[in-house]
Coordinates of C-alpha atoms and ligand atoms in Angstrom, one line a residue:
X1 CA -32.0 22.2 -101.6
X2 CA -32.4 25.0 -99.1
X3 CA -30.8 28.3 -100.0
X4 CA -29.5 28.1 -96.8
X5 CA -28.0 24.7 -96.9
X6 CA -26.8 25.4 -100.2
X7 CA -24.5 28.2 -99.4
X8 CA -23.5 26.4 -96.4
X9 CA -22.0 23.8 -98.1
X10 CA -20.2 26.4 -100.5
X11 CA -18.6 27.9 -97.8
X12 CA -17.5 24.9 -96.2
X13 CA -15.7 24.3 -99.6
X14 CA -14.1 27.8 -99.8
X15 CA -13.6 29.1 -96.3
X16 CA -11.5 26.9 -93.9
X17 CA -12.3 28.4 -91.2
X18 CA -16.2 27.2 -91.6
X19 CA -14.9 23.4 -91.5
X20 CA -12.8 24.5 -88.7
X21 CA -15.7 25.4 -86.4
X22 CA -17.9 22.5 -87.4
X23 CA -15.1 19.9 -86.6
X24 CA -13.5 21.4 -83.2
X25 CA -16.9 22.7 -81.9
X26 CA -19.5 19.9 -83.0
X27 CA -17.3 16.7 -82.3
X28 CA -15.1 15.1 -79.4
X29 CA -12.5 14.1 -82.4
X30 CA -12.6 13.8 -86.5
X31 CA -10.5 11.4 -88.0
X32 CA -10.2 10.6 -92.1
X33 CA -8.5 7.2 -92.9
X34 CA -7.1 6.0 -96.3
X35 CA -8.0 2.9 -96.6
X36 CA -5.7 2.6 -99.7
X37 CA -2.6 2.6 -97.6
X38 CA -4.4 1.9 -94.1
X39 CA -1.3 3.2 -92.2
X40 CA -2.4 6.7 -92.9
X41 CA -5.1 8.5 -91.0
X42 CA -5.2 12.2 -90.1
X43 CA -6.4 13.1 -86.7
X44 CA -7.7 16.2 -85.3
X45 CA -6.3 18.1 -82.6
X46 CA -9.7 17.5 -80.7
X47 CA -9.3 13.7 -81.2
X48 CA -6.0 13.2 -78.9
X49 CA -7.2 16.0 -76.3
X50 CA -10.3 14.3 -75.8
X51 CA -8.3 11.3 -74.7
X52 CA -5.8 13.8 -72.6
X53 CA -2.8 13.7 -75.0
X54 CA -1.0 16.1 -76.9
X55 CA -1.8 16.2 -80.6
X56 CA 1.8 17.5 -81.1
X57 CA 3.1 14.3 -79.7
X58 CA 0.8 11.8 -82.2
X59 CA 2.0 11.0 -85.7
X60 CA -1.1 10.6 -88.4
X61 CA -0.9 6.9 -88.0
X62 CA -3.9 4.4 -87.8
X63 CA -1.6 2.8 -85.2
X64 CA -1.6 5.6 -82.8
X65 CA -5.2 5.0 -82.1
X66 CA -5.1 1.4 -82.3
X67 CA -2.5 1.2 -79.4
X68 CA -4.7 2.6 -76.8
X69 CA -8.2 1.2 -77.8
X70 CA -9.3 -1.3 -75.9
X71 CA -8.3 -4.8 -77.3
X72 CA -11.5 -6.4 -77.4
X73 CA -13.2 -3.1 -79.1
X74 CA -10.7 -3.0 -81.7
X75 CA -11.3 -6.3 -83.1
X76 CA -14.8 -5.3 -82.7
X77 CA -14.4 -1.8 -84.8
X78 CA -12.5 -3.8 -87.5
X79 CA -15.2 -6.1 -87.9
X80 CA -17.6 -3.2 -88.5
X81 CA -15.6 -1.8 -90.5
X82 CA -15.2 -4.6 -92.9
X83 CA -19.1 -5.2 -92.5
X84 CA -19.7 -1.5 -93.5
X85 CA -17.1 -1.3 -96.6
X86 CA -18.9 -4.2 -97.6
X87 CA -22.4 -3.5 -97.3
X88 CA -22.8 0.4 -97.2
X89 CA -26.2 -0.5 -95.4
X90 CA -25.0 -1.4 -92.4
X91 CA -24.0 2.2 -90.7
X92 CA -20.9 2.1 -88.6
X93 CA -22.0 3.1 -85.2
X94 CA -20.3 1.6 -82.1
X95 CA -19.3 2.7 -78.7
X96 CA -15.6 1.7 -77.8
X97 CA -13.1 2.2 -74.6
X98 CA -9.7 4.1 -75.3
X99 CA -7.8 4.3 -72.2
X100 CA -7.0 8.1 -71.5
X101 CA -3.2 9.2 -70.8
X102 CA -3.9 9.3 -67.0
X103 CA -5.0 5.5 -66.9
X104 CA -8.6 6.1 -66.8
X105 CA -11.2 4.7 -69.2
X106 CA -13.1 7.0 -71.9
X107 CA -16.1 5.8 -73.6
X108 CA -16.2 7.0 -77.2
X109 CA -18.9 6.6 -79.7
X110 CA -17.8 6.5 -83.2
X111 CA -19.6 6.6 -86.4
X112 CA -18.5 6.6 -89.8
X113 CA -18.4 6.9 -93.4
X114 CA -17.0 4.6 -96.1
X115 CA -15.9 7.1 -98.9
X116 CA -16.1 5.1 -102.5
X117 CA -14.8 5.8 -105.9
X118 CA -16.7 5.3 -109.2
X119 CA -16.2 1.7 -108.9
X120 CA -17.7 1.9 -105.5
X121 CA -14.6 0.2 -103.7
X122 CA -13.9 2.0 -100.3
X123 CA -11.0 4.5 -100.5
X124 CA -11.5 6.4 -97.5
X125 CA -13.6 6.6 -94.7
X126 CA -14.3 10.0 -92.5
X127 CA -15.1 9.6 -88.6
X128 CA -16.3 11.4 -85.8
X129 CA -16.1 11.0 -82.2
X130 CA -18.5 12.1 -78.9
X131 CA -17.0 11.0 -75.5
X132 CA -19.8 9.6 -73.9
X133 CA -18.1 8.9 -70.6
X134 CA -20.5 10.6 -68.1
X135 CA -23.5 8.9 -69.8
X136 CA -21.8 5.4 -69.5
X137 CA -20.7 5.8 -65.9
X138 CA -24.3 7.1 -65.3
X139 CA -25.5 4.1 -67.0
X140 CA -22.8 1.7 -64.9
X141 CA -23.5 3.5 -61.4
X142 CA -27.2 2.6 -62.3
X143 CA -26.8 -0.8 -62.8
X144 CA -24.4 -1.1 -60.0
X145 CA -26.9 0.3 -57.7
X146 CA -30.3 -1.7 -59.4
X147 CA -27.7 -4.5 -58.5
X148 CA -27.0 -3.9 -55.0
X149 CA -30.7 -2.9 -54.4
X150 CA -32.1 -6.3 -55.9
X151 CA -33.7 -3.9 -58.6
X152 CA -34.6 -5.7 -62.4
X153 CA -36.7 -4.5 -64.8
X154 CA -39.9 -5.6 -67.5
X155 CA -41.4 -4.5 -70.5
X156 CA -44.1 -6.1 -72.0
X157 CA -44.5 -5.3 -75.4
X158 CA -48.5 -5.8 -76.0
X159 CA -48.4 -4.7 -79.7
X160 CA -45.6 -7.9 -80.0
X161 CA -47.0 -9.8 -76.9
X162 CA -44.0 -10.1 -75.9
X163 CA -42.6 -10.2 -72.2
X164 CA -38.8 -8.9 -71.3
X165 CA -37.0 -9.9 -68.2
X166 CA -33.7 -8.1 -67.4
X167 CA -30.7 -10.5 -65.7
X168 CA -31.6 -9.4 -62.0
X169 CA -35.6 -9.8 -62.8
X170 CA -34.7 -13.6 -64.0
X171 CA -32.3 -14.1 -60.9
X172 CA -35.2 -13.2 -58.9
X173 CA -37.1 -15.5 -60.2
X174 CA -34.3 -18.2 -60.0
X175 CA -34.7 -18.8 -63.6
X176 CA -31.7 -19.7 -65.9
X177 CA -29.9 -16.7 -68.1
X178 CA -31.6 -17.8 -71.5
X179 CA -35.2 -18.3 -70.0
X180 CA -37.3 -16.8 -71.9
X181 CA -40.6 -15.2 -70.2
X182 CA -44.0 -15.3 -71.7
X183 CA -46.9 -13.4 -69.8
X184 CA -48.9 -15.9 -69.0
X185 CA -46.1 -18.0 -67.1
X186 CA -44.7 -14.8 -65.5
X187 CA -48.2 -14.2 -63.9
X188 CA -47.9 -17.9 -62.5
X189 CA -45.0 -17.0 -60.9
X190 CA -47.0 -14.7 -58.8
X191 CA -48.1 -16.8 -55.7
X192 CA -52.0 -18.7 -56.3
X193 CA -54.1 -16.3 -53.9
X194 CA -54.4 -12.8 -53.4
X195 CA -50.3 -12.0 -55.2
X196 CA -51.8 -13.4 -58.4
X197 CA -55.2 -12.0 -58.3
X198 CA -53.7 -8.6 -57.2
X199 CA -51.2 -8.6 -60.3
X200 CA -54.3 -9.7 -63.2
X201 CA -56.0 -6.7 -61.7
X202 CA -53.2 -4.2 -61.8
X203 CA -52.1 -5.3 -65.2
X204 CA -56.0 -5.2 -66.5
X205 CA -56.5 -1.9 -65.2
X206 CA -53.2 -0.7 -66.4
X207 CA -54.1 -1.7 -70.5
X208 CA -57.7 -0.2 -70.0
X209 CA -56.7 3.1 -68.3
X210 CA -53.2 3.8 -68.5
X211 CA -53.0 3.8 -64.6
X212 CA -49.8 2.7 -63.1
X213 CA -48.9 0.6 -60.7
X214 CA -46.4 0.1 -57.9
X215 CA -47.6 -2.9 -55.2
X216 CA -46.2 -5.6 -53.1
X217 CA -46.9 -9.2 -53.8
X218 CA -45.6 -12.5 -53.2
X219 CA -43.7 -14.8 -55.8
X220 CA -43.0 -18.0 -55.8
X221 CA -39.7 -18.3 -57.7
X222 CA -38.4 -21.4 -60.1
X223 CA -36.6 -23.4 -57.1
X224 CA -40.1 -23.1 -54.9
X225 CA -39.5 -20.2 -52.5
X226 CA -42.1 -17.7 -51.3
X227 CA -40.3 -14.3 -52.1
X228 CA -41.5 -10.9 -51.2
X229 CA -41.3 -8.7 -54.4
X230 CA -42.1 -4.8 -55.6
X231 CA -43.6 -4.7 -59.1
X232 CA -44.0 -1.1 -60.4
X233 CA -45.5 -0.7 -63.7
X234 CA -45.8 2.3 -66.0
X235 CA -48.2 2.0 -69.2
X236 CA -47.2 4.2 -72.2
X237 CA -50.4 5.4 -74.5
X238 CA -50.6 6.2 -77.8
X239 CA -54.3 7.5 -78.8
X240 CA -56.0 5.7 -75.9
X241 CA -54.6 2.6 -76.8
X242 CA -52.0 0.9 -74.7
X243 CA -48.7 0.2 -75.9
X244 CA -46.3 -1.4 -74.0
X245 CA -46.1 -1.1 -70.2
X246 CA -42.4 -1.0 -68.7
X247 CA -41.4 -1.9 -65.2
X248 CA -39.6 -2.5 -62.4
X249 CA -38.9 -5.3 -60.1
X250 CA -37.5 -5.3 -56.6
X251 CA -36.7 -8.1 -53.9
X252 CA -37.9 -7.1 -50.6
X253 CA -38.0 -10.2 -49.2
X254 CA -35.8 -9.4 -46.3
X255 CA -37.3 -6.1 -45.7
X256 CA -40.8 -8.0 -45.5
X257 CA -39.8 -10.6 -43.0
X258 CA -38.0 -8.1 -40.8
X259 CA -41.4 -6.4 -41.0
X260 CA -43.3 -9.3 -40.2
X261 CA -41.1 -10.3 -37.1
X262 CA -40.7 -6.6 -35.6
X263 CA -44.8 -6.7 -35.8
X264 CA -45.1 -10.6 -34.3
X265 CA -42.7 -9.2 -31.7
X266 CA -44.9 -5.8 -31.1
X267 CA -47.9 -7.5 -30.9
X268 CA -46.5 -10.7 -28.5
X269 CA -44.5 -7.7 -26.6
X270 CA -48.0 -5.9 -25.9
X271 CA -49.3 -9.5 -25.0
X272 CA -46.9 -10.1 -22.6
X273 CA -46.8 -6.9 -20.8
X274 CA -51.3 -7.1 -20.9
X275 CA -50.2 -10.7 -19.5
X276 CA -47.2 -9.8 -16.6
X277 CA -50.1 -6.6 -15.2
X278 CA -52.9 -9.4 -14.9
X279 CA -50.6 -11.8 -13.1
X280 CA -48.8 -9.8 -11.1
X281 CA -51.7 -8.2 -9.7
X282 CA -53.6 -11.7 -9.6
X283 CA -50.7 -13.1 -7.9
X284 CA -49.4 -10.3 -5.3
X285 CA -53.8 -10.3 -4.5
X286 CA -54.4 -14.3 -4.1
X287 CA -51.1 -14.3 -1.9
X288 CA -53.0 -12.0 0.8
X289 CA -55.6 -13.9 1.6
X290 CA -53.7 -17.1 1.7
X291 CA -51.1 -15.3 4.0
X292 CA -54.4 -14.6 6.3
X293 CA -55.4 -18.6 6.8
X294 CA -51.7 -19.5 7.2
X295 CA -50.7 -17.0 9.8
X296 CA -54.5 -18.2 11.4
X297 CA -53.6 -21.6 11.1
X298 CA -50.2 -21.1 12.5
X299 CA -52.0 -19.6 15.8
X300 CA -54.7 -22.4 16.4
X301 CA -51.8 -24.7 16.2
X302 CA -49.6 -23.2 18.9
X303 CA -52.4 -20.9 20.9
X304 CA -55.0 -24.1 21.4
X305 CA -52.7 -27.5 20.9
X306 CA -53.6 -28.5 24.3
X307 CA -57.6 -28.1 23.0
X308 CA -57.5 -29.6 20.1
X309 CA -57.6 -33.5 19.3
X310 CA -55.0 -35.2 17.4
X311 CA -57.4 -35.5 14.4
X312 CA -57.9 -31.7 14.2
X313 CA -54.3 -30.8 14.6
X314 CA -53.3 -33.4 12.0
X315 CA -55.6 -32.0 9.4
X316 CA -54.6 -28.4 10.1
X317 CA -51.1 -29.7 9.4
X318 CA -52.8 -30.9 6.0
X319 CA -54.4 -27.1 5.3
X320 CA -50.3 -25.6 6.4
X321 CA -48.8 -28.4 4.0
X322 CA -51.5 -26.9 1.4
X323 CA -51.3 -23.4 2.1
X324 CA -47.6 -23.3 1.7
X325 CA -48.0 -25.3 -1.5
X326 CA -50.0 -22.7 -2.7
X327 CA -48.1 -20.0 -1.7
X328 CA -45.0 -21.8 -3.6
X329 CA -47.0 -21.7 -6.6
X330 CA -47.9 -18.2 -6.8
X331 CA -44.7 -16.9 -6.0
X332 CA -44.2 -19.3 -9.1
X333 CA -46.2 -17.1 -11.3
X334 CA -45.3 -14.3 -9.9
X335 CA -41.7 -15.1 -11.3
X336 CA -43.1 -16.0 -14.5
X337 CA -44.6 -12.8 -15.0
X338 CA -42.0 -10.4 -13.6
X339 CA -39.4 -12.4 -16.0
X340 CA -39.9 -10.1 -19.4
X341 CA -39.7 -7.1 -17.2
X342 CA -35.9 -6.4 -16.0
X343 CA -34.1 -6.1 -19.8
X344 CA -30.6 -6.4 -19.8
X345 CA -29.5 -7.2 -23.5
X346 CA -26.0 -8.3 -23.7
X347 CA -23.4 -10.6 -25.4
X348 CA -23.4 -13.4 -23.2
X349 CA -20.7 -16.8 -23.0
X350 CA -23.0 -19.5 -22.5
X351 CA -20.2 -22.1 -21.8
X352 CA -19.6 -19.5 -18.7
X353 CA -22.8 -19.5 -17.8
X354 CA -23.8 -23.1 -18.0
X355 CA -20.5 -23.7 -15.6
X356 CA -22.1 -21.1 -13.0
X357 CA -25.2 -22.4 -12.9
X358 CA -23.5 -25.7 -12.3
X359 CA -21.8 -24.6 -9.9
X360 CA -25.0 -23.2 -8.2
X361 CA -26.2 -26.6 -8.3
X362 CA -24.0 -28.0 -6.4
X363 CA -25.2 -28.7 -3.1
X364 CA -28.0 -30.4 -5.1
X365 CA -25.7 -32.6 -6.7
X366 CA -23.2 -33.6 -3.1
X367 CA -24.8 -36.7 -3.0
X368 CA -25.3 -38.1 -6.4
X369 CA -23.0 -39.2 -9.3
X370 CA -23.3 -36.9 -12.4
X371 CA -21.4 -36.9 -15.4
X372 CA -21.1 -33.7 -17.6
X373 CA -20.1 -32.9 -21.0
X374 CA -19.9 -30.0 -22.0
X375 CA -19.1 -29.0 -25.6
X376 CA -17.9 -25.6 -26.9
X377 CA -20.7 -23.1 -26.7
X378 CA -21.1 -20.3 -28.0
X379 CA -21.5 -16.5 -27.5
X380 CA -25.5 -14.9 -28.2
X381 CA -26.7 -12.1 -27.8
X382 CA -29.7 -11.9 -25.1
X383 CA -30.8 -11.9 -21.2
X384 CA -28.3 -13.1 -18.9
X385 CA -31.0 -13.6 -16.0
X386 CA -33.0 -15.0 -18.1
X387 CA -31.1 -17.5 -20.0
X388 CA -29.4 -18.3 -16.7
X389 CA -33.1 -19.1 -15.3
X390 CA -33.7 -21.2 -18.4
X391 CA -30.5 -23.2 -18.4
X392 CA -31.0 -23.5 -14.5
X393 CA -34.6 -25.1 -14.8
X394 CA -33.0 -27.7 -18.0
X395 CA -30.5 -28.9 -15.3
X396 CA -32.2 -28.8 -12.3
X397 CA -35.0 -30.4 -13.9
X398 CA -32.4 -33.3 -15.4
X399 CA -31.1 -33.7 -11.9
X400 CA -34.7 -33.8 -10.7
X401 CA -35.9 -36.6 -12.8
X402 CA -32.7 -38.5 -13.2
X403 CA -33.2 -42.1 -12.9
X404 CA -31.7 -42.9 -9.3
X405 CA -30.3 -46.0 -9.9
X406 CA -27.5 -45.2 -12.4
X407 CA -25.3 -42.0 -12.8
X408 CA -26.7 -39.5 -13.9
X409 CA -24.8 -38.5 -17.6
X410 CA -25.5 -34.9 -18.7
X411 CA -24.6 -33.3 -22.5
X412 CA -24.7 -30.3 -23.1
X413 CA -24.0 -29.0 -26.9
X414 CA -24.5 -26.6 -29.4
X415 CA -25.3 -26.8 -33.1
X416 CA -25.5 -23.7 -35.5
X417 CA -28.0 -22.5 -38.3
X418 CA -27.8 -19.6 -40.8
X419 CA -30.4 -17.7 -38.4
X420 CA -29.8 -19.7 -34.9
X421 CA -27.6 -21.3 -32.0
X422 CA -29.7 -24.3 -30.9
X423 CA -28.4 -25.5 -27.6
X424 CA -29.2 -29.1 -26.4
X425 CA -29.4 -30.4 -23.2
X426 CA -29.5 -34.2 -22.9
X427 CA -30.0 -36.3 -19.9
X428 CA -30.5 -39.9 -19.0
X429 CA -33.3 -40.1 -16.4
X430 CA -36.5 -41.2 -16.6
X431 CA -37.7 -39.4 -19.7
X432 CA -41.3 -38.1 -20.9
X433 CA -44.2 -40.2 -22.5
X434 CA -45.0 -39.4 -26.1
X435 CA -48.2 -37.6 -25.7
X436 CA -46.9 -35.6 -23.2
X437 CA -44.0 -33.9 -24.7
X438 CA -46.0 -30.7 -25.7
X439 CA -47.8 -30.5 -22.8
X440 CA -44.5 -30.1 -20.4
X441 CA -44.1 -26.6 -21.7
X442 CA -47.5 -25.0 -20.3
X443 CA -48.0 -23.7 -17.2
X444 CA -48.4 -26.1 -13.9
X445 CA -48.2 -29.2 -16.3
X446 CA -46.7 -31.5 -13.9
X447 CA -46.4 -35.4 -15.0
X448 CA -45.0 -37.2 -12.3
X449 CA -46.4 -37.8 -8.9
X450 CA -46.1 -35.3 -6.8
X451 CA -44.4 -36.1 -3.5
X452 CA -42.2 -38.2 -5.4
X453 CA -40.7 -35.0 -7.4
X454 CA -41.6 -31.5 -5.9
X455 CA -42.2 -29.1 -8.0
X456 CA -44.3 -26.1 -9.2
X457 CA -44.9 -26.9 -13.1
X458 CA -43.8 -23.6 -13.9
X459 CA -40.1 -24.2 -14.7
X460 CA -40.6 -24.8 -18.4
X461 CA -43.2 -23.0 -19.2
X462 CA -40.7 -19.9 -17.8
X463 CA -38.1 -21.8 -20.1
X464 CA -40.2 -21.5 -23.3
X465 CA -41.2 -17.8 -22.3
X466 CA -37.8 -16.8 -22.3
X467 CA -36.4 -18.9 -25.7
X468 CA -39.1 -17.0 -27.2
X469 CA -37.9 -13.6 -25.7
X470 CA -34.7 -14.3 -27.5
X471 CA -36.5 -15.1 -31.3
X472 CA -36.1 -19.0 -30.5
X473 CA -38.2 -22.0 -29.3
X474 CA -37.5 -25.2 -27.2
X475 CA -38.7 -28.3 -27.8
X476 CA -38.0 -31.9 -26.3
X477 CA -37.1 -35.6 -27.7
X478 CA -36.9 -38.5 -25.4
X479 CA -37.7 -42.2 -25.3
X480 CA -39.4 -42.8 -21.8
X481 CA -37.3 -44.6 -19.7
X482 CA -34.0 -44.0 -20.9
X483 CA -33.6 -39.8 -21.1
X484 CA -34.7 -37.1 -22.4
X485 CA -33.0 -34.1 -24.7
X486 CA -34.2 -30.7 -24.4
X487 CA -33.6 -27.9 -27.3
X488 CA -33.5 -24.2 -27.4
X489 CA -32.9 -21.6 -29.9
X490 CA -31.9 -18.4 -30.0
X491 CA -31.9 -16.1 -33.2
X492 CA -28.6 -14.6 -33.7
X493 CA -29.1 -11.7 -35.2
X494 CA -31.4 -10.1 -32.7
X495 CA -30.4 -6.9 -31.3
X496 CA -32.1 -4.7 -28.8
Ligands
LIG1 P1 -41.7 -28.9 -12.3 O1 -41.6 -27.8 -11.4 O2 -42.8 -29.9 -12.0 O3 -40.4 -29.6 -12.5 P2 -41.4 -28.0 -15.0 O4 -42.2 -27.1 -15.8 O5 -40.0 -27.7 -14.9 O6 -42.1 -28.2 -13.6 O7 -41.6 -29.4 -15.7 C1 -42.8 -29.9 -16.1 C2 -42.9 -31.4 -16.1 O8 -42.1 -31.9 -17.1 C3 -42.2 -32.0 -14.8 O9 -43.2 -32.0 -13.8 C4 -41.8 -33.3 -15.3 O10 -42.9 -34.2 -15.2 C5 -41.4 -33.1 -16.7 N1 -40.0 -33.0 -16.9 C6 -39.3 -31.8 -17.0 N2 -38.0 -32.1 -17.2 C7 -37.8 -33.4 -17.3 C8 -36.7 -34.3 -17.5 N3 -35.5 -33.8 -17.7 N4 -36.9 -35.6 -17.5 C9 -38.2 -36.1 -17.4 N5 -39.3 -35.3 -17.2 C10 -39.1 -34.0 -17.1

């Protein structure tokens, strides 16, 4: 033994005040049990102020401890205990809660020493105590927060070939508790494609070099959805050779897909505003000339009647009826395009709104019998114009091609999703062949005879414009001849 070490030990034996130091400076509490008559157990003073109580106040009784350790670590400790009087190989070491005299939790670990007599039964059995609070509320807050944030972790162990998933890396994966991951199925998980090619390369390069990694990749997890996930990996070396390589593993799905729309929105935003310049322009230009022939028209008809024969004046009336037409259409587009231009973002009532634009309809519908339901709608946020436009054309357009013979019966309903309000509009007129059904919604696609419905072919292709403005679509069902049911979205969570 050490000289050193040697005299230590003497002077522990003969000096109190050496032991004194080493217990009250060292340790968080010291405690020595007899295990012959268990009842007994002397404290020190550091033991009871650790937990906030007064030593004065606590007798030298094992009960006085037992009473404020936590129930479920108590029948742990006494288990131990038993395990280590029995089999001096197994160490007592174990981290238990004692509630402190405020009310508040303390995390103790305690280790200790079966003391044997010649026989080698346990007679006593010395203690000591380090309050390991602030590490375990660290280690808590942690996990809390790894929680919150979606955050699991991985180690694979390449010495053992073995793969570890932490519970949030496993709930990721919508895998059960007890699965138990083996590399080569955890790199399935990875989606087939670029996600699984990217992830053999970082994990290669990552055993050759020691290089870390830190990527986003898609999985697809146990129940068959595409998730967007971060996998960070560290490699740890030892002489070259590549050890074990522990990681992390983050959901980011939603932060992906809110990625992914804000940049479909940027890039259909800078579309539509490329769009609205070449149409107004083309629109506000093609309406000048046009303006030119009808005004001219206009003054051979009333300047040179009396020269003209009936013939000519009935085919000028022909170029008016066309010009007009014409005009009609532009100022068509020229509504389509200014429509994603005045922004007005608002919480809107849409069962108000359908009832104005109703009422707006009115003088259309004096003379014919229409029947409306209207079910309880609800309250999104959007464009009032513009989702007044589109709810205008849906009626006008279901008073326009009612069938004329019966009344005409008009629903109008909502039904909710997670992510949308889908209104429907539903109608009884004449309805829309199959084939045609996609068509409708593109610009001056038109299927009935004209002169028998006027129109411009632009109302619904305005209509899909704008349920796209609000994150939606619209879509149509119908069975020709007996009416036809028009649907539009709109997302709910979009904000401004
Ligand atoms: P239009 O100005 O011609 O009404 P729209 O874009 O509003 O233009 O509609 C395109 C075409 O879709 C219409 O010409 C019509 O043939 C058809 N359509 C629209 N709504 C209905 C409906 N409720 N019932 C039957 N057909 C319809």
């Amino acid at each position: 033994m050490h000289y050193l070490k040697k005299e230590l030990y003497e002077r522990i034996k003969s000096d109190d005040k050496i032991f004194d130091f080493l217990q009250q400076s060292a340790l968080d509490g010291l405690w020595y049990w007899d295990l012959t008559n268990p009842d007994q157990e002397w404290m020190n003073a550091e033991f009871w102020a650790t937990l906030g109580y007064d030593p004065a106040t606590k007798p030298h009784l094992a009960s006085a401890w037992m009473n404020i350790i936590h129930p479920d670590d108590l029948a742990a400790a006494k288990l131990l205990v038993d395990t280590h009087c029995a089999d001096p190989s197994v160490p007592y070491d174990q981290v238990v809660r004692y509630q402190h005299a405020h009310g508040h939790t303390v995390w103790i670990r305690c280790r200790g020493l079966a003391i044997r007599d010649d026989n080698g039964v346990p007679v006593r059995m010395l203690g000591a105590h380090v309050d390991v609070t602030a590490e375990k509320e660290k280690e808590l807050l942690l996990r809390k927060s790894q929680e919150i944030a979606h955050i699991g972790t991985w180690e694979v162990n390449l010495a053992k070939n073995t793969l570890y998933w932490n519970r949030i890396t496993k709930r990721i994966h919508e895998v059960a508790p007890d699965f138990e991951p083996d590399l080569a199925t955890a790199v399935k998980f990875y989606k087939a494609g670029d996600s699984r090619r990217l992830i053999n390369e970082q994990l290669e390069r990552a055993v050759a070099t020691g290089e870390s990694f830190d990527t986003e990749l898609q999985i697809v997890t146990a129940t068959g959805r595409e998730v967007w996930v971060r996998a960070i990996g560290e490699p740890e070396m030892i002489d070259g050779e590549c050890q074990r390589i522990i990681g992390v593993f983050q959901d980011i799905d939603d932060r992906k897909k809110t990625e992914d729309r804000m940049l479909n929105y940027s890039i259909l935003e800078a579309k539509a505003t490329e769009m609205e310049q070449f149409s107004y322009a083309a629109s506000h230009d093609l309406r000048e000339p046009l303006l030119t022939i009808k005004g001219y028209v206009e003054v051979i008809c009333e300047d040179f009647s009396d020269q003209l024969s009936a013939e000519v004046m009935d085919h000028l009336r022909t170029i008016t009826g066309a010009t007009q037409r014409m005009d009609d259409l532009i100022k068509g587009l020229l509504d389509y395009s200014r429509l994603s231009q005045a922004k007005q973002w608002q919480s809107i009532d849409m069962n108000e709104l359908v009832r104005q634009v109703l009422t707006d309809l009115g003088s259309a519908t004096k003379l014919i019998e229409v029947n409306v339901q209207l079910g309880s709608l609800p309250i999104v946020y959007g464009y009032p114009l513009e989702l007044k436009i589109l709810v205008q054309n849906l009626l006008s357009n279901a008073i326009k091609y009612r069938r004329r013979e019966i009344p005409l019966e008009l629903t109008i309903s909502c039904e909710e999703s997670d992510d949308f309000f889908e209104i429907i509009v539903a109608d009884n007129g004449i309805g829309i062949a199959d084939n045609q059904r996609e068509n409708i919604f593109q610009l001056f696609r038109q299927l009935h005879l004209q002169g028998e419905y006027a129109g411009s072919g632009i109302g619904l292709a305005n209509c899909k414009k704008i349920a796209e403005l609000h994150g939606g679509a619209i879509w149509v069902e119908s069975v020709p001849g007996e009416g036809s049911t028009f649907h539009f979205t709109v997302r709910k969570e979009l904000r401004e």
